[in-house]
Amino acid sequence: MNPAPVRVMLCDDSATVRAALARVLEADPGIRVVSRVGDGQQAVAAFAALPPAGRPQVVLLDLEMPVMDGMTALPLLLRQEPRPAVIVASALTQKGASATMAALRAGAADYIPKPGAAGGGLRDAGFQAELLAKVKGWARVGRIPATPRPAVLLRPAPLNPTRGLKVIGIGCSTGGPQALTALLRGLVRPLPVPIVAVQHMPAGFTAMLADHLGRLGGPVCAEARDGEGLQPGRFYLAPGDRHLLVEAKQDGSLVARLSDAPPENFCRPAVDPMLRSLAAACGGAVLAAILTGMGQDGLLGCQAIAAAGGTVLAQDEASSVVWGMPGAVARAGLARALLPPEGLADQILAAVETRPRVARQGVMA
């Protein structure tokens, strides 16, 4: 029996954009647009007017609208029952990036950047694939019961401390900002090694994401700079449109290198070149974690990490918006553990502590 289609509300002040988005979404039989409105006030009223069983599971919310803008409407929508997952649509500008991160802090599940006309606009195949994946993924994740699943351990203990660990590498894409948020919140103690990360994201957005992550009270977060020495306990994010690589100096210290090499897996920054550079610079003294995302970026890099003797972790399917990247690593037999982001944080802490910690929930592989 096929599952019921995902119910979606479109909120944008442009009737043309609403119609175009509806065509993209409803071309997928697994999605049904149940409401189209032109401002935030209409969105709140239309949501409340529908019977609870027919209310949208996902709201695609423009941020700049007359009468009531998206930021004003967002908390009002999140008070509705059942609570929808809100994906905000933002312009590919510095102002749009700032507003997007403010929306994520206010409770939005995710964002979708509006493509420019030069890139094909709403007809761009990449944009359409990302939109469909996020709508269906957040509808599925939103249906997961709030009660944590019991741990299923296939080995007698979680990850043991990793002798001589030098660096942690993280890769993510679709759904990544929220997964990174949950993971960093779980790092309740400073780490004795640096973290480097790639999130597939346009230029301009990564600086705002780093600022957003830095407000969580965990590691100090910033975009990586070329030639910068990597310091223990800090989080370095690849800038949009630049690959992030890591080199080892003669004294064993690590430095960041930014590269304009061609995209890999249709992405720049990409996870694979970062992880390959970690394997080359640090051998087996690397712990890699692959979080939610479309495609399989990170698979080849994790193969290099594993071949060098390093450790690979991956996000579990239930908590992933899209289990593409972590799923590819899991199916290849590379992942030591499959866990939600909070559980991955526990495993990272275990890798740098003198005594192992018990995983909160998930599957140990």
Short mmCIF file of N, CA and C in Angstrom, two decimals, residues 231-336:
data_model
loop_
_atom_site.label_atom_id
_atom_site.label_comp_id
_atom_site.label_asym_id
_atom_site.label_seq_id
_atom_site.Cartn_x
_atom_site.Cartn_y
_atom_site.Cartn_z
N GLN A 231 43.53 24.67 15.19
CA GLN A 231 43.72 24.63 16.63
C GLN A 231 42.80 23.61 17.29
N PRO A 232 43.25 22.92 18.33
CA PRO A 232 42.40 21.96 19.03
C PRO A 232 41.12 22.61 19.54
N GLY A 233 40.04 21.85 19.47
CA GLY A 233 38.78 22.32 20.02
C GLY A 233 38.02 23.29 19.15
N ARG A 234 38.54 23.62 17.97
CA ARG A 234 37.86 24.57 17.09
C ARG A 234 37.24 23.86 15.90
N PHE A 235 36.21 24.49 15.33
CA PHE A 235 35.43 23.94 14.21
C PHE A 235 35.65 24.83 13.00
N TYR A 236 36.13 24.23 11.90
CA TYR A 236 36.46 24.97 10.69
C TYR A 236 35.55 24.50 9.55
N LEU A 237 34.78 25.42 8.97
CA LEU A 237 33.82 25.10 7.91
C LEU A 237 34.37 25.53 6.56
N ALA A 238 34.24 24.66 5.56
CA ALA A 238 34.69 25.02 4.21
C ALA A 238 33.87 26.18 3.69
N PRO A 239 34.50 27.22 3.15
CA PRO A 239 33.73 28.32 2.57
C PRO A 239 32.99 27.88 1.33
N GLY A 240 31.84 28.50 1.06
CA GLY A 240 31.11 28.18 -0.15
C GLY A 240 31.96 28.41 -1.38
N ASP A 241 31.90 27.48 -2.33
CA ASP A 241 32.61 27.53 -3.61
C ASP A 241 34.12 27.34 -3.50
N ARG A 242 34.63 26.85 -2.34
CA ARG A 242 36.05 26.51 -2.21
C ARG A 242 36.15 25.13 -1.57
N HIS A 243 37.01 24.29 -2.13
CA HIS A 243 37.31 23.03 -1.46
C HIS A 243 38.19 23.31 -0.25
N LEU A 244 37.97 22.59 0.83
CA LEU A 244 38.81 22.67 2.02
C LEU A 244 39.69 21.44 2.11
N LEU A 245 40.99 21.65 2.12
CA LEU A 245 41.97 20.58 2.26
C LEU A 245 42.78 20.83 3.52
N VAL A 246 43.43 19.79 4.02
CA VAL A 246 44.27 19.90 5.20
C VAL A 246 45.65 19.34 4.88
N GLU A 247 46.69 20.08 5.24
CA GLU A 247 48.06 19.65 5.06
C GLU A 247 48.76 19.53 6.41
N ALA A 248 49.71 18.63 6.49
CA ALA A 248 50.53 18.48 7.70
C ALA A 248 51.88 19.15 7.47
N LYS A 249 52.32 19.97 8.42
CA LYS A 249 53.64 20.59 8.35
C LYS A 249 54.68 19.62 8.90
N GLN A 250 55.94 19.96 8.74
CA GLN A 250 57.01 19.08 9.19
C GLN A 250 56.96 18.80 10.68
N ASP A 251 56.45 19.76 11.46
CA ASP A 251 56.38 19.56 12.90
C ASP A 251 55.11 18.80 13.31
N GLY A 252 54.31 18.36 12.33
CA GLY A 252 53.10 17.60 12.62
C GLY A 252 51.85 18.43 12.78
N SER A 253 51.98 19.77 12.85
CA SER A 253 50.80 20.62 12.97
C SER A 253 50.04 20.62 11.64
N LEU A 254 48.77 20.98 11.71
CA LEU A 254 47.89 20.94 10.54
C LEU A 254 47.50 22.35 10.12
N VAL A 255 47.44 22.55 8.80
CA VAL A 255 47.02 23.84 8.26
C VAL A 255 45.92 23.62 7.23
N ALA A 256 45.06 24.61 7.10
CA ALA A 256 43.97 24.57 6.12
C ALA A 256 44.47 25.11 4.78
N ARG A 257 44.02 24.48 3.72
CA ARG A 257 44.29 24.96 2.36
C ARG A 257 42.96 25.04 1.62
N LEU A 258 42.72 26.16 0.95
CA LEU A 258 41.51 26.32 0.15
C LEU A 258 41.86 26.18 -1.31
N SER A 259 40.99 25.50 -2.05
CA SER A 259 41.29 25.15 -3.44
C SER A 259 40.13 25.52 -4.36
N ASP A 260 40.49 26.00 -5.55
CA ASP A 260 39.51 26.28 -6.59
C ASP A 260 39.48 25.17 -7.63
N ALA A 261 39.95 23.98 -7.27
CA ALA A 261 39.91 22.84 -8.19
C ALA A 261 38.46 22.58 -8.61
N PRO A 262 38.27 21.89 -9.74
CA PRO A 262 36.90 21.66 -10.23
C PRO A 262 36.02 20.96 -9.20
N PRO A 263 34.72 21.15 -9.31
CA PRO A 263 33.80 20.47 -8.39
C PRO A 263 33.94 18.95 -8.48
N GLU A 264 33.67 18.28 -7.38
CA GLU A 264 33.58 16.82 -7.35
C GLU A 264 32.18 16.46 -6.88
N ASN A 265 31.61 15.42 -7.48
CA ASN A 265 30.23 15.04 -7.16
C ASN A 265 29.30 16.24 -7.37
N PHE A 266 29.64 17.07 -8.38
CA PHE A 266 28.87 18.27 -8.73
C PHE A 266 28.89 19.32 -7.63
N CYS A 267 29.84 19.24 -6.70
CA CYS A 267 29.86 20.13 -5.54
C CYS A 267 31.22 20.78 -5.36
N ARG A 268 31.21 22.01 -4.95
CA ARG A 268 32.39 22.70 -4.43
C ARG A 268 31.90 23.68 -3.37
N PRO A 269 32.21 23.45 -2.10
CA PRO A 269 33.12 22.43 -1.57
C PRO A 269 32.52 21.03 -1.64
N ALA A 270 33.40 20.04 -1.69
CA ALA A 270 32.99 18.64 -1.67
C ALA A 270 33.67 17.94 -0.50
N VAL A 271 33.04 16.87 -0.04
CA VAL A 271 33.54 16.14 1.12
C VAL A 271 34.74 15.27 0.75
N ASP A 272 34.69 14.61 -0.41
CA ASP A 272 35.74 13.66 -0.78
C ASP A 272 37.14 14.27 -0.76
N PRO A 273 37.38 15.43 -1.40
CA PRO A 273 38.76 15.94 -1.36
C PRO A 273 39.23 16.29 0.05
N MET A 274 38.31 16.76 0.90
CA MET A 274 38.71 17.05 2.28
C MET A 274 39.15 15.78 2.99
N LEU A 275 38.35 14.71 2.87
CA LEU A 275 38.69 13.48 3.57
C LEU A 275 39.95 12.84 3.00
N ARG A 276 40.15 12.90 1.69
CA ARG A 276 41.39 12.37 1.11
C ARG A 276 42.60 13.10 1.67
N SER A 277 42.47 14.43 1.81
CA SER A 277 43.59 15.19 2.34
C SER A 277 43.86 14.84 3.80
N LEU A 278 42.81 14.53 4.56
CA LEU A 278 43.01 14.12 5.95
C LEU A 278 43.75 12.79 6.03
N ALA A 279 43.37 11.86 5.17
CA ALA A 279 44.05 10.56 5.16
C ALA A 279 45.52 10.73 4.79
N ALA A 280 45.80 11.61 3.81
CA ALA A 280 47.19 11.84 3.40
C ALA A 280 47.99 12.53 4.48
N ALA A 281 47.35 13.46 5.21
CA ALA A 281 48.08 14.25 6.21
C ALA A 281 48.24 13.54 7.54
N CYS A 282 47.24 12.71 7.90
CA CYS A 282 47.20 12.16 9.25
C CYS A 282 47.14 10.65 9.30
N GLY A 283 47.12 9.98 8.16
CA GLY A 283 47.05 8.52 8.16
C GLY A 283 45.80 8.02 8.87
N GLY A 284 45.99 7.11 9.81
CA GLY A 284 44.86 6.54 10.52
C GLY A 284 44.39 7.33 11.72
N ALA A 285 45.00 8.48 11.98
CA ALA A 285 44.64 9.28 13.15
C ALA A 285 43.49 10.23 12.84
N VAL A 286 42.48 9.73 12.13
CA VAL A 286 41.35 10.54 11.66
C VAL A 286 40.05 9.85 12.04
N LEU A 287 39.09 10.64 12.50
CA LEU A 287 37.73 10.16 12.69
C LEU A 287 36.84 10.96 11.75
N ALA A 288 36.12 10.26 10.85
CA ALA A 288 35.23 10.92 9.89
C ALA A 288 33.79 10.59 10.23
N ALA A 289 32.90 11.58 10.09
CA ALA A 289 31.47 11.38 10.31
C ALA A 289 30.71 11.95 9.12
N ILE A 290 29.88 11.12 8.50
CA ILE A 290 29.08 11.54 7.35
C ILE A 290 27.63 11.69 7.80
N LEU A 291 27.11 12.90 7.62
CA LEU A 291 25.75 13.21 8.03
C LEU A 291 24.81 13.24 6.82
N THR A 292 23.55 13.51 7.08
CA THR A 292 22.49 13.53 6.09
C THR A 292 22.88 14.29 4.82
N GLY A 293 22.44 13.79 3.67
CA GLY A 293 22.72 14.48 2.42
C GLY A 293 22.40 13.63 1.21
N MET A 294 22.10 14.29 0.08
CA MET A 294 21.85 13.61 -1.18
C MET A 294 23.15 13.13 -1.80
N GLY A 295 23.04 12.10 -2.65
CA GLY A 295 24.19 11.64 -3.40
C GLY A 295 25.10 10.75 -2.58
N GLN A 296 26.38 10.70 -2.98
CA GLN A 296 27.33 9.85 -2.26
C GLN A 296 28.67 10.54 -2.06
N ASP A 297 28.66 11.87 -2.02
CA ASP A 297 29.89 12.59 -1.70
C ASP A 297 30.36 12.16 -0.31
N GLY A 298 31.61 11.83 -0.19
CA GLY A 298 32.17 11.35 1.06
C GLY A 298 32.50 9.87 1.03
N LEU A 299 31.91 9.13 0.09
CA LEU A 299 32.16 7.69 0.03
C LEU A 299 33.62 7.40 -0.29
N LEU A 300 34.15 8.00 -1.34
CA LEU A 300 35.55 7.73 -1.71
C LEU A 300 36.51 8.23 -0.64
N GLY A 301 36.18 9.37 -0.05
CA GLY A 301 37.02 9.88 1.02
C GLY A 301 37.03 8.97 2.23
N CYS A 302 35.87 8.41 2.56
CA CYS A 302 35.80 7.47 3.69
C CYS A 302 36.56 6.19 3.38
N GLN A 303 36.55 5.78 2.11
CA GLN A 303 37.35 4.62 1.74
C GLN A 303 38.83 4.90 2.00
N ALA A 304 39.28 6.11 1.69
CA ALA A 304 40.68 6.48 1.95
C ALA A 304 40.97 6.51 3.45
N ILE A 305 40.03 7.03 4.24
CA ILE A 305 40.20 7.08 5.69
C ILE A 305 40.31 5.66 6.26
N ALA A 306 39.38 4.80 5.83
CA ALA A 306 39.38 3.43 6.34
C ALA A 306 40.64 2.69 5.92
N ALA A 307 41.09 2.88 4.68
CA ALA A 307 42.29 2.21 4.20
C ALA A 307 43.53 2.64 4.98
N ALA A 308 43.52 3.88 5.46
CA ALA A 308 44.65 4.38 6.24
C ALA A 308 44.58 3.95 7.70
N GLY A 309 43.48 3.29 8.09
CA GLY A 309 43.34 2.84 9.47
C GLY A 309 42.51 3.75 10.35
N GLY A 310 41.85 4.76 9.75
CA GLY A 310 41.01 5.67 10.52
C GLY A 310 39.64 5.09 10.79
N THR A 311 38.81 5.88 11.45
CA THR A 311 37.47 5.44 11.88
C THR A 311 36.41 6.25 11.15
N VAL A 312 35.34 5.58 10.71
CA VAL A 312 34.24 6.23 10.01
C VAL A 312 32.94 5.99 10.76
N LEU A 313 32.18 7.06 10.98
CA LEU A 313 30.85 7.01 11.56
C LEU A 313 29.86 7.59 10.55
N ALA A 314 28.58 7.26 10.70
CA ALA A 314 27.57 7.80 9.79
C ALA A 314 26.25 8.00 10.52
N GLN A 315 25.49 8.98 10.05
CA GLN A 315 24.17 9.22 10.61
C GLN A 315 23.22 8.09 10.21
N ASP A 316 22.32 7.73 11.12
CA ASP A 316 21.38 6.64 10.82
C ASP A 316 20.27 7.12 9.89
N GLU A 317 19.57 6.18 9.27
CA GLU A 317 18.55 6.51 8.27
C GLU A 317 17.37 7.23 8.89
N ALA A 318 16.95 6.79 10.08
CA ALA A 318 15.74 7.35 10.68
C ALA A 318 15.85 8.84 10.96
N SER A 319 17.03 9.31 11.34
CA SER A 319 17.19 10.73 11.68
C SER A 319 17.65 11.57 10.49
N SER A 320 17.98 10.94 9.37
CA SER A 320 18.49 11.67 8.20
C SER A 320 17.35 12.20 7.35
N VAL A 321 17.45 13.45 6.93
CA VAL A 321 16.48 13.98 5.97
C VAL A 321 16.61 13.23 4.65
N VAL A 322 17.83 12.99 4.22
CA VAL A 322 18.11 12.16 3.04
C VAL A 322 19.26 11.22 3.40
N TRP A 323 19.04 9.92 3.29
CA TRP A 323 20.07 8.95 3.67
C TRP A 323 20.89 8.55 2.44
N GLY A 324 21.31 9.55 1.68
CA GLY A 324 22.13 9.28 0.51
C GLY A 324 23.59 9.13 0.87
N MET A 325 24.21 10.20 1.36
CA MET A 325 25.62 10.17 1.70
C MET A 325 25.94 9.19 2.82
N PRO A 326 25.24 9.26 3.97
CA PRO A 326 25.55 8.27 5.01
C PRO A 326 25.17 6.85 4.60
N GLY A 327 24.11 6.72 3.81
CA GLY A 327 23.70 5.39 3.35
C GLY A 327 24.74 4.75 2.46
N ALA A 328 25.38 5.56 1.59
CA ALA A 328 26.41 5.02 0.71
C ALA A 328 27.58 4.49 1.52
N VAL A 329 27.96 5.23 2.56
CA VAL A 329 29.06 4.80 3.43
C VAL A 329 28.68 3.53 4.20
N ALA A 330 27.43 3.48 4.68
CA ALA A 330 26.98 2.30 5.43
C ALA A 330 26.92 1.07 4.55
N ARG A 331 26.37 1.22 3.33
CA ARG A 331 26.25 0.07 2.43
C ARG A 331 27.61 -0.45 2.00
N ALA A 332 28.61 0.41 1.98
CA ALA A 332 29.96 -0.01 1.61
C ALA A 332 30.68 -0.70 2.77
N GLY A 333 30.03 -0.79 3.92
CA GLY A 333 30.63 -1.45 5.06
C GLY A 333 31.72 -0.65 5.76
N LEU A 334 31.71 0.68 5.57
CA LEU A 334 32.78 1.51 6.11
C LEU A 334 32.45 2.09 7.49
N ALA A 335 31.17 2.17 7.84
CA ALA A 335 30.76 2.86 9.06
C ALA A 335 30.93 1.97 10.29
N ARG A 336 31.61 2.48 11.29
CA ARG A 336 31.76 1.78 12.56
C ARG A 336 30.47 1.86 13.37
#
